[in-house]
Every structure is written in structure tokens, then in C-alpha cells.
Amino acid sequence: MNWITVLTAYCKSRRNTLLLVAIYLTIILLVYWLYGLPWGPAFYASIIIIAVTIGFCVLDFHSYHKKTSQLHILKKQATLHLGELPLAYDLLEKNYQDMLYLMEERCQNAEEKTRQNAVDANRYYTLWSHQIKTPIAAIRLLLQEENLNCSALEQELFKTEQYVEMVLQYQRLGMDAKDLVLQEYSLDALVKQALKRVSTLFIHKNIGVNLSNLNRRIITDEKWLVFVIEQLLTNAVKYTQEGKVSIYLDKYSADTLVIEDTGIGIQPEDLPRVFDWGYTGYNGRLDKRSTGIGLSLCKQALLILGHSITVTSMVGKGTTVKLLLSREKFDIE
């Protein structure tokens, strides 16, 4: 770096100090003049002050030039490592460096999150592309039969639609709150909408539904909440061989929707991880088509909506899922 440019920058950065020295010299000379004192001591005092100032500036400029050169070299490198920065000269420089370290940490976290999202997306789309082949192949075989089994065909078509809906919601999840439409809805209407979509599953497995009075209005996003309820109902039917699925409001909390089944239940060791991305657990390993993504999507969607979800279960007795649908803060435009 051109030393003249550095010197000019140095003088600008130390102009207040140089101005203060000039003011001191002026005061000394003014006092001597006002009192009519001999100019000899004033002259020598001024020479000493100027010499000390020049000596200090030379040493200070050497340090300033060295630090500036190091920064200039670091700036030209392909990768910048903050650990190679010169030591902070004062508290102000230290604060600036601390801010840089914080920004670097945030950037690294964002990069790691982006990388992990890309890995998850690649894994999900790969799995999804294999999954959707199963119902499509089943539909193809059913269409080749002489006596068309409409019920079985409807089942496979429903599975295909669910896979498509899930991948659409997965893509929508990446948009976070940008795509939300928060309005007041009837909880009863939303639950019935989800039930209608999965009614084929209930009929096919001969699983009953016990729907209690859900006379409650909530603030939510219709598409997301219906998707969540649909996923929970699908799981309830999927792991219930006989019995029923009950849907009701918690008697201790009117804002809590409960979906309870009489299915096979969840293993105790699997409960803490049922919402982990890609975790299938014991039940999922029995069903080779399980992705371990549905419940994770549900929880992420509910977090965006400001809702929450909990799961309790007993092996051989059934599973109870609770959705807390109250919102402490919301904005409606």
C-alpha cells in the first residue's frame, strides 16, 4: 500500500491529538506573551513538546502502518480468517472486532442451516420419488384387472394425492410466514374438512370416528392447520387395526384439540424423538414406506402458526395428540 496514502489517513485519524498539541503550544506562548516573560524558556519548552510529539507520532505511525498493511493483505486473500486480524489497539477496535466475530458466527450458522436444509431436501425428494411409485404401480395393476376394484383404486389414488400434498406443503414450509393467511375460522369446519379428505381411509379400515362438539373459533391459517389435522388423522388410522378415533376439545383447555386413537401406540423410547426429521421409530420400521417426515412437518408448521403439539402414548392402548391452538400474538391484515 502507498505509504503517502497511509500517512494521509494516519494524520486524519490523529487530527484531534495533533490539534490538542497545537492548542497547548498556543496557550504556553500566549501566557508568556501576556506576562511579558522571556521567550527563551517558552521556545525550549515548545521545542521539547514538538520533539516528543514527533517521536511519539513516528512510533505510532509505524504501528499504524504495520496494522494497515496486515489488513490490506488479509483483504486480498481468497478466504478471510478473523483470527489473523491484528490485536485491537483500544476498546473501540476491540468492539469492532467483536462485531465481526459475531457476524462471522451468524454467517457460519446460516451456511450450515442452508447446507443442512439442502441435504434434508435432497433426501426427502429422493425418498418421495420412490414412495410415489408404489401407488402409481398399484393403480396401473388395478387398471389391468378385468373386474375393476374401485375401492382399492380409490385407496391408491388417495395415497398419491397425499404424497403430492405433502411435497407441496414441504416446499411451502420453506417460505416460513410469508405465505400465511391468518384469519378467524371455525375449528369444527376445519376438522370436518380434514375428515372429509381422509374419509376413504376410515371406510377402508372400518375405523369409527367419535367427533365431539368443537364449537370454537380460532385464529390460524386454514391450509396449514387442515394439513396438520389430516396428517394426524392419517397416522391415527394407519396404526389402528380396530376401534375408533376420537376428536374432542380438552376439558381442561378449550383451546386444545385432542385426537385420540385406539391403535398400537408408540414405544416409550421413540416418544421423545417422534418430531425429529426423518426419525421413523419402531412403528415406522414396520412400515417400509414410512418417511419420518410427516410429524416433523406438522410441528414446524404449528410453530410458524404460533400453535404447539404434544404426544402421549401407551403401547397396545393408543396414542393421544394435543394441539394447543391459542395464539398470544397475531397480526391480521
XYZ file of C-alpha atoms in Angstrom:
333
model
C 0.000 0.000 0.000
C 1.253 3.513 -0.864
C 2.834 4.982 2.309
C 1.684 8.502 1.379
C -1.903 7.288 1.358
C -1.320 5.638 4.729
C 0.300 8.809 6.113
C -2.618 10.924 4.959
C -5.080 8.519 6.552
C -2.979 8.477 9.738
C -2.969 12.265 10.011
C -6.741 12.324 9.579
C -7.209 9.686 12.275
C -4.920 11.573 14.717
C -6.014 15.090 13.835
C -7.660 15.633 17.219
C -4.436 14.736 19.053
C -2.323 16.981 16.813
C -4.826 19.798 17.253
C -4.651 19.397 21.036
C -0.798 19.676 20.947
C -1.095 22.829 18.848
C -3.546 24.296 21.377
C -1.135 23.533 24.248
C 1.714 25.308 22.442
C -0.515 28.276 21.713
C -1.552 28.533 25.375
C 2.090 28.431 26.537
C 3.130 31.144 24.105
C 0.061 33.244 24.966
C 0.776 33.059 28.706
C 4.414 34.102 28.161
C 3.327 36.997 25.985
C 0.629 38.227 28.413
C 3.022 38.235 31.357
C 5.938 39.624 29.386
C 8.166 36.724 30.263
C 11.378 35.923 28.415
C 10.790 33.929 25.217
C 13.746 31.587 25.783
C 12.027 29.103 28.152
C 8.883 29.177 26.044
C 10.919 28.411 22.936
C 12.735 25.481 24.533
C 9.501 24.105 26.049
C 7.873 24.290 22.613
C 10.855 22.522 21.003
C 10.676 19.714 23.599
C 6.929 19.287 23.191
C 7.237 19.197 19.390
C 10.147 16.705 19.548
C 8.271 14.379 21.918
C 5.165 14.644 19.753
C 7.127 13.832 16.581
C 8.815 10.876 18.285
C 5.501 9.545 19.526
C 3.912 10.006 16.081
C 6.794 8.160 14.384
C 6.362 5.147 16.656
C 2.579 5.355 16.457
C 2.694 5.679 12.651
C 4.943 2.617 12.412
C 2.382 0.586 14.346
C -0.486 2.088 12.314
C 1.280 1.336 9.000
C 2.036 -2.238 10.071
C -1.571 -2.875 11.072
C -2.913 -1.255 7.887
C -0.606 -3.391 5.737
C -1.746 -6.566 7.509
C -5.381 -5.680 6.930
C -4.674 -4.887 3.274
C -3.020 -8.281 2.797
C -5.884 -10.078 4.553
C -8.389 -8.263 2.351
C -6.704 -9.621 -0.775
C -6.815 -13.235 0.426
C -9.413 -15.589 -1.041
C -10.566 -16.584 2.428
C -10.557 -14.203 5.350
C -9.877 -15.631 8.803
C -10.731 -13.222 11.586
C -8.235 -14.953 13.851
C -5.464 -13.370 11.726
C -6.607 -9.819 12.494
C -4.061 -7.602 14.315
C -4.561 -7.151 18.039
C -7.062 -4.448 18.907
C -5.389 -1.121 19.727
C -8.136 0.108 22.035
C -11.642 -0.686 23.259
C -13.255 0.751 20.126
C -11.241 -1.520 17.831
C -11.984 -4.461 20.113
C -15.707 -3.756 19.864
C -15.453 -3.621 16.062
C -13.601 -6.936 16.020
C -16.161 -8.490 18.372
C -18.899 -7.408 15.954
C -17.001 -9.046 13.078
C -16.641 -12.285 15.045
C -20.367 -12.222 15.803
C -21.235 -11.601 12.133
C -18.912 -14.434 11.084
C -20.577 -16.785 13.552
C -24.033 -15.856 12.263
C -22.912 -16.348 8.666
C -21.461 -19.765 9.503
C -24.688 -20.755 11.254
C -26.729 -19.585 8.267
C -24.470 -21.500 5.861
C -24.730 -24.623 7.999
C -28.507 -24.290 8.127
C -28.670 -23.831 4.349
C -26.412 -26.842 3.817
C -28.484 -28.996 6.188
C -31.717 -27.882 4.501
C -30.263 -28.859 1.130
C -29.250 -32.274 2.492
C -32.705 -32.794 4.025
C -34.440 -31.670 0.837
C -32.338 -33.985 -1.327
C -33.024 -36.913 0.999
C -36.729 -36.132 1.130
C -37.193 -35.730 -2.631
C -35.239 -38.927 -3.275
C -37.412 -40.833 -0.819
C -40.567 -39.173 -2.125
C -39.786 -40.117 -5.742
C -39.513 -43.772 -4.680
C -42.605 -43.635 -2.474
C -44.947 -42.227 -5.082
C -44.015 -45.014 -7.482
C -45.763 -47.550 -5.213
C -49.358 -46.250 -5.526
C -48.816 -45.421 -9.194
C -47.687 -49.001 -9.886
C -50.668 -50.325 -7.865
C -53.065 -48.158 -9.891
C -51.533 -49.463 -13.104
C -52.037 -53.082 -11.982
C -55.611 -52.427 -10.833
C -56.485 -50.880 -14.185
C -55.291 -54.056 -15.923
C -57.727 -56.237 -13.997
C -60.941 -57.320 -15.715
C -63.087 -56.538 -12.683
C -62.055 -53.066 -11.636
C -61.793 -52.744 -7.853
C -62.942 -49.159 -7.366
C -62.367 -49.177 -3.616
C -58.753 -50.301 -3.943
C -58.227 -47.860 -6.790
C -59.590 -45.039 -4.658
C -57.208 -46.036 -1.859
C -54.155 -45.842 -4.089
C -55.341 -42.583 -5.618
C -55.730 -41.136 -2.125
C -52.163 -42.164 -1.239
C -50.890 -40.479 -4.397
C -52.762 -37.287 -3.564
C -51.339 -37.342 -0.039
C -47.777 -37.677 -1.311
C -48.326 -34.753 -3.687
C -49.919 -32.645 -0.940
C -47.039 -33.391 1.424
C -44.374 -32.310 -1.043
C -46.300 -29.103 -1.760
C -46.515 -28.350 1.951
C -42.819 -29.148 2.336
C -41.996 -26.537 -0.300
C -44.398 -24.082 1.311
C -42.710 -24.594 4.674
C -39.530 -23.053 3.299
C -41.401 -19.799 2.794
C -41.987 -19.536 6.568
C -44.578 -16.916 7.439
C -44.600 -15.205 4.036
C -47.430 -17.376 2.758
C -49.610 -17.350 5.873
C -53.196 -16.144 5.731
C -54.239 -15.687 9.361
C -57.970 -15.421 9.825
C -60.662 -16.495 12.253
C -62.048 -19.947 11.441
C -64.490 -22.414 12.902
C -62.477 -25.295 14.364
C -65.377 -27.660 13.698
C -65.360 -26.752 9.987
C -61.585 -27.242 9.683
C -61.697 -30.661 11.375
C -64.592 -31.785 9.169
C -62.676 -30.610 6.119
C -59.705 -32.765 7.118
C -62.006 -35.707 7.947
C -63.611 -35.499 4.532
C -60.219 -35.752 2.874
C -59.247 -38.894 4.804
C -62.718 -40.465 4.939
C -61.620 -43.122 2.447
C -59.063 -44.436 4.943
C -61.659 -44.729 7.718
C -64.117 -46.538 5.447
C -61.494 -48.912 4.036
C -60.246 -49.986 7.504
C -63.698 -49.808 9.090
C -62.441 -47.412 11.774
C -65.059 -45.356 13.577
C -64.894 -41.629 14.340
C -66.150 -40.084 17.545
C -66.462 -36.358 16.812
C -67.457 -34.245 19.804
C -68.740 -30.696 19.790
C -65.948 -28.428 18.502
C -67.823 -25.150 18.750
C -64.743 -22.966 18.876
C -63.346 -20.175 16.724
C -59.585 -19.875 16.360
C -57.033 -17.660 14.638
C -54.946 -19.760 12.253
C -54.027 -20.471 8.636
C -56.609 -22.763 7.029
C -54.328 -24.676 4.651
C -51.655 -25.392 7.224
C -53.937 -26.436 10.064
C -56.069 -28.678 7.826
C -52.869 -30.273 6.551
C -51.680 -30.908 10.135
C -55.009 -32.411 11.234
C -55.112 -34.541 8.086
C -51.614 -35.895 8.788
C -52.541 -36.714 12.384
C -55.755 -38.452 11.341
C -53.887 -40.428 8.686
C -51.378 -41.617 11.281
C -54.169 -42.477 13.694
C -55.927 -44.676 11.115
C -52.653 -46.085 9.793
C -51.649 -47.539 13.152
C -55.138 -48.532 14.329
C -56.341 -52.006 13.315
C -59.692 -51.791 15.037
C -61.531 -49.388 17.290
C -62.064 -45.701 16.764
C -60.512 -42.262 16.570
C -61.891 -39.633 18.947
C -61.695 -35.904 18.262
C -62.649 -33.502 21.030
C -61.680 -30.392 22.988
C -59.644 -30.886 26.126
C -61.864 -30.458 29.174
C -59.102 -28.511 30.934
C -58.313 -26.217 27.983
C -60.948 -25.113 25.482
C -58.198 -24.100 23.028
C -56.681 -27.587 22.907
C -57.805 -30.012 20.210
C -57.327 -33.684 21.095
C -57.021 -36.509 18.558
C -57.035 -39.883 20.308
C -56.848 -43.329 18.745
C -57.023 -46.922 19.994
C -54.079 -48.092 17.914
C -50.858 -49.926 18.624
C -49.274 -46.982 20.432
C -45.707 -45.690 20.351
C -42.727 -47.270 22.062
C -41.592 -45.221 25.139
C -38.068 -44.855 23.743
C -39.474 -43.428 20.500
C -41.717 -40.760 22.067
C -39.022 -38.105 22.681
C -37.979 -38.277 19.004
C -41.281 -38.569 17.145
C -40.892 -34.984 15.844
C -37.266 -35.406 14.722
C -36.710 -35.083 10.992
C -36.525 -38.494 9.317
C -36.998 -40.480 12.547
C -39.353 -43.429 11.958
C -39.078 -45.348 15.214
C -40.224 -48.916 15.782
C -43.628 -48.471 14.119
C -42.076 -46.739 11.130
C -39.620 -49.570 10.616
C -42.543 -51.993 10.432
C -43.980 -49.857 7.627
C -41.256 -49.710 4.986
C -42.919 -46.707 3.314
C -42.728 -44.542 6.419
C -40.555 -41.422 5.984
C -40.472 -39.991 9.489
C -41.196 -36.583 7.981
C -44.940 -36.113 8.471
C -44.868 -35.283 12.198
C -41.789 -33.123 11.755
C -43.613 -31.090 9.110
C -46.595 -30.803 11.434
C -44.527 -29.435 14.293
C -42.688 -26.929 12.098
C -45.969 -25.735 10.612
C -47.533 -25.341 14.049
C -44.539 -23.355 15.286
C -44.971 -20.926 12.392
C -48.675 -20.643 13.227
C -47.909 -19.976 16.885
C -49.501 -23.259 17.979
C -47.925 -26.238 19.739
C -48.263 -30.028 19.783
C -47.697 -32.784 22.349
C -47.936 -36.572 22.051
C -48.584 -39.176 24.734
C -48.966 -42.890 24.102
C -49.246 -46.344 25.648
C -48.177 -49.407 23.713
C -51.216 -51.503 22.863
C -53.604 -48.833 24.178
C -53.355 -45.972 21.708
C -51.941 -42.501 21.143
C -53.197 -39.068 22.153
C -52.139 -35.948 20.284
C -52.939 -32.496 21.655
C -52.861 -29.302 19.604
C -52.753 -26.069 21.606
C -54.361 -23.655 19.150
C -54.296 -20.417 21.160
C -52.118 -17.552 19.943
C -50.674 -14.966 22.280
C -49.784 -12.586 19.436
C -51.065 -12.325 15.890
C -51.442 -9.804 13.104
C -54.293 -9.782 10.638
C -54.128 -7.543 7.621
